[in-house]
Tab-separated table of C-alpha atoms in Angstrom:
chain	number	residue	atom	x	y	z
A	1119	MET	CA	-0.012	0.029	-0.005
A	1120	ARG	CA	2.728	2.462	0.602
A	1121	THR	CA	4.271	2.154	-2.848
A	1122	PRO	CA	1.206	3.327	-4.739
A	1123	LEU	CA	0.778	6.140	-2.273
A	1124	ARG	CA	4.469	7.323	-2.829
A	1125	GLY	CA	3.803	7.282	-6.506
A	1126	LEU	CA	0.659	9.398	-6.272
A	1127	VAL	CA	2.442	11.987	-3.876
A	1128	ALA	CA	5.193	11.964	-6.466
A	1129	LEU	CA	2.784	12.510	-9.250
A	1130	GLY	CA	1.006	15.363	-7.380
A	1131	ALA	CA	4.334	17.168	-6.391
A	1132	ALA	CA	5.413	17.164	-10.256
A	1133	THR	CA	2.000	18.467	-11.193
A	1134	ALA	CA	2.374	21.241	-8.619
A	1135	VAL	CA	5.690	22.296	-9.895
A	1136	MET	CA	4.483	22.446	-13.444
A	1137	LEU	CA	1.537	24.420	-12.335
A	1138	ALA	CA	3.716	26.919	-10.279
A	1139	SER	CA	6.247	27.252	-13.049
A	1140	GLY	CA	3.494	28.794	-15.212
A	1141	ALA	CA	3.690	26.276	-17.802
A	1142	PRO	CA	0.581	26.509	-20.031
A	1143	ALA	CA	-1.846	23.478	-20.184
A	1144	GLU	CA	-1.850	23.744	-23.874
A	1145	ALA	CA	1.144	24.547	-26.051
A	1146	ALA	CA	-0.679	27.416	-27.752
A	1147	PRO	CA	1.719	30.405	-28.431
A	1148	LYS	CA	1.171	33.602	-26.706
A	1149	ILE	CA	0.026	36.472	-29.079
A	1150	PRO	CA	1.444	39.792	-28.276
A	1151	LYS	CA	-1.046	42.608	-27.879
A	1152	PHE	CA	-1.018	44.577	-31.173
A	1153	LYS	CA	-2.758	47.919	-31.924
A	1154	ALA	CA	-6.020	47.446	-33.548
A	1155	PRO	CA	-6.950	49.598	-36.471
A	1156	LYS	CA	-10.222	51.616	-36.536
A	1157	ILE	CA	-12.927	49.018	-37.310
A	1158	PHE	CA	-14.585	51.379	-39.876
A	1159	GLY	CA	-11.419	53.136	-40.959
A	1160	THR	CA	-11.821	54.978	-44.449
A	1161	THR	CA	-8.155	54.353	-45.660
A	1162	PHE	CA	-6.207	51.341	-46.488
A	1163	GLN	CA	-3.819	50.296	-43.843
A	1164	SER	CA	-0.128	50.807	-45.001
A	1165	ASP	CA	2.559	48.330	-44.827
A	1166	PRO	CA	5.665	50.336	-45.760
A	1167	LYS	CA	8.231	47.617	-45.311
A	1168	HIS	CA	6.322	45.245	-47.513
A	1169	ASP	CA	7.621	44.615	-50.915
A	1170	PHE	CA	4.878	43.789	-53.136
A	1171	THR	CA	7.135	43.251	-56.229
A	1172	LYS	CA	8.463	39.999	-54.642
A	1173	GLY	CA	5.428	38.086	-55.102
A	1174	ILE	CA	2.485	37.372	-52.685
A	1175	HIS	CA	3.672	36.669	-49.143
A	1176	SER	CA	2.820	37.160	-45.484
A	1177	ARG	CA	2.306	40.498	-44.016
A	1178	ARG	CA	4.359	41.882	-40.928
A	1179	ASN	CA	3.145	41.073	-37.423
A	1180	GLY	CA	0.084	43.055	-36.425
A	1181	ILE	CA	-3.552	43.346	-37.069
A	1182	LEU	CA	-5.039	44.057	-40.634
A	1183	ARG	CA	-8.497	45.099	-41.261
A	1184	GLY	CA	-9.110	42.969	-44.409
A	1185	ARG	CA	-10.784	39.993	-45.814
A	1186	ILE	CA	-9.731	36.594	-46.936
A	1187	THR	CA	-10.026	36.435	-50.735
A	1188	HIS	CA	-8.851	32.765	-51.407
A	1189	ILE	CA	-7.890	29.665	-49.512
A	1190	ARG	CA	-5.729	27.006	-50.925
A	1191	GLY	CA	-4.965	24.069	-48.842
A	1192	ASN	CA	-3.534	25.643	-45.553
A	1193	VAL	CA	-2.740	29.088	-46.961
A	1194	ALA	CA	-5.078	31.942	-47.047
A	1195	GLU	CA	-4.776	35.042	-49.332
A	1196	TYR	CA	-6.151	38.251	-47.943
A	1197	GLU	CA	-6.371	41.971	-48.804
A	1198	PRO	CA	-7.041	45.151	-46.781
A	1199	VAL	CA	-10.239	46.823	-46.847
A	1200	LYS	CA	-11.550	50.321	-45.992
A	1201	TRP	CA	-15.069	51.539	-45.090
A	1202	LYS	CA	-16.835	53.476	-47.890
A	1203	PRO	CA	-19.903	55.671	-46.636
A	1204	ALA	CA	-22.765	55.541	-48.893
A	1205	LYS	CA	-25.596	57.771	-49.902
A	1206	HIS	CA	-28.643	55.387	-49.206
A	1207	THR	CA	-27.203	53.118	-46.546
A	1208	GLU	CA	-24.545	53.381	-43.673
A	1209	GLY	CA	-21.680	52.159	-45.994
A	1210	TYR	CA	-19.842	49.026	-47.025
A	1211	PHE	CA	-16.287	47.749	-47.107
A	1212	VAL	CA	-14.359	47.787	-50.388
A	1213	GLY	CA	-10.968	46.210	-51.322
A	1214	PRO	CA	-8.133	47.778	-53.432
A	1215	PRO	CA	-8.980	49.002	-56.880
A	1216	GLU	CA	-8.584	46.573	-59.764
A	1217	GLY	CA	-5.038	46.169	-60.748
A	1218	ASN	CA	-3.500	47.216	-57.383
A	1219	VAL	CA	-1.587	44.343	-56.017
A	1220	MET	CA	-2.077	44.920	-52.189
A	1221	ALA	CA	-2.503	41.259	-51.410
A	1222	TYR	CA	-0.789	38.870	-48.887
A	1223	ALA	CA	-0.740	35.113	-48.239
A	1224	SER	CA	-0.062	33.541	-44.954
A	1225	PRO	CA	-0.721	29.899	-43.423
A	1226	ILE	CA	-3.490	29.570	-41.080
A	1227	ALA	CA	-2.087	28.432	-37.866
A	1228	LYS	CA	-3.477	25.151	-36.505
A	1229	ASP	CA	-4.610	26.682	-33.349
A	1230	VAL	CA	-6.086	29.786	-34.844
A	1231	ILE	CA	-8.594	31.884	-32.909
A	1232	TYR	CA	-11.657	32.509	-35.040
A	1233	LEU	CA	-14.311	34.738	-33.524
A	1234	SER	CA	-17.533	34.837	-35.736
A	1235	ALA	CA	-20.022	37.625	-35.789
A	1236	PHE	CA	-22.685	35.295	-36.993
A	1237	GLY	CA	-22.344	31.918	-34.954
A	1238	CYS	CA	-20.708	28.596	-35.829
A	1239	LYS	CA	-23.664	26.610	-37.165
A	1240	SER	CA	-24.769	28.296	-40.102
A	1241	TRP	CA	-24.053	31.357	-42.252
A	1242	MET	CA	-25.963	34.525	-40.923
A	1243	GLY	CA	-27.452	32.390	-38.218
A	1244	GLU	CA	-27.330	34.219	-34.764
A	1245	LEU	CA	-25.735	37.491	-34.478
A	1246	THR	CA	-22.899	37.228	-31.796
A	1247	THR	CA	-21.399	40.678	-31.494
A	1248	THR	CA	-21.243	42.611	-28.259
A	1249	ARG	CA	-23.331	45.687	-27.649
A	1250	ASN	CA	-20.684	48.290	-28.099
A	1251	SER	CA	-18.806	46.656	-30.871
A	1252	SER	CA	-19.411	45.343	-34.351
A	1253	LEU	CA	-16.832	42.454	-33.672
A	1254	GLY	CA	-17.757	38.855	-33.622
A	1255	SER	CA	-17.404	37.341	-30.207
A	1256	LYS	CA	-18.310	33.553	-30.823
A	1257	ARG	CA	-15.431	31.215	-30.975
A	1258	CYS	CA	-15.573	28.866	-33.688
A	1259	SER	CA	-13.358	25.923	-35.188
A	1260	ARG	CA	-10.626	26.389	-37.643
A	1261	SER	CA	-12.498	24.243	-40.122
A	1262	THR	CA	-15.582	26.518	-39.781
A	1263	LEU	CA	-13.208	29.648	-40.511
A	1264	ILE	CA	-12.111	27.788	-43.691
A	1265	LYS	CA	-15.315	26.716	-44.940
A	1266	ARG	CA	-16.923	29.981	-44.303
A	1267	HIS	CA	-14.207	32.406	-45.660
A	1268	ARG	CA	-13.651	30.036	-48.681
A	1269	ARG	CA	-17.156	30.824	-49.746
A	1270	THR	CA	-17.586	34.400	-48.890
A	1271	PRO	CA	-14.958	37.207	-48.152
A	1272	ILE	CA	-16.081	38.607	-44.898
A	1273	PRO	CA	-14.620	41.698	-43.588
A	1274	SER	CA	-12.469	40.762	-40.396
A	1275	LEU	CA	-9.561	41.948	-38.280
A	1276	ILE	CA	-6.817	39.505	-39.284
A	1277	THR	CA	-3.968	38.998	-36.857
A	1278	VAL	CA	-0.691	37.740	-38.346
A	1279	TYR	CA	2.041	36.603	-35.997
A	1280	LYS	CA	5.333	34.957	-37.031
A	1281	GLY	CA	4.096	34.754	-40.739
A	1282	LYS	CA	0.958	32.852	-39.597
A	1283	ILE	CA	-2.734	33.961	-39.320
A	1284	VAL	CA	-3.223	33.319	-35.622
A	1285	LYS	CA	-6.692	35.225	-35.069
A	1286	VAL	CA	-9.467	36.222	-37.403
A	1287	GLN	CA	-12.388	38.400	-35.889
A	1288	GLU	CA	-15.245	39.110	-38.103
A	1289	ILE	CA	-16.733	42.635	-38.551
A	1290	PHE	CA	-20.598	42.682	-38.664
A	1291	THR	CA	-21.921	45.116	-41.202
A	1292	PRO	CA	-25.674	45.996	-41.345
């Protein structure tokens, strides 16, 4: 009886050491806090250090107000968007003009955080934004992100870290 008890005590002590050391339960990378752009900004976000002449590649670390335009395998292509006020409605998001090559491509992280503005079950299901924000708050799976954004470009705040898309937070527009 003493031997199993010792093993149990040793296991408990090892667990306590791991928890006290601050080791995360999951091996998810810590995403730094980046300054978010204005949700309904009326200009495209610049990326002065990005060389668009060297082919489509990842954006620098940070948050882009944009939309995913194409998904091929694990890689998403995305572009910046800006808010365009309209005469008879509140407005809508537009991408760069035809011929402008402001596009990026990054792999979607396996542990991407996807916050939907429309719920996880079906497109345009339940509205899941907070009262004071037009940003999605319902956490959905990576497969839902890929399925939904493969079909329809949805304006979102796209967070890139170390060359990968680590967070996508949809923007609800009426």
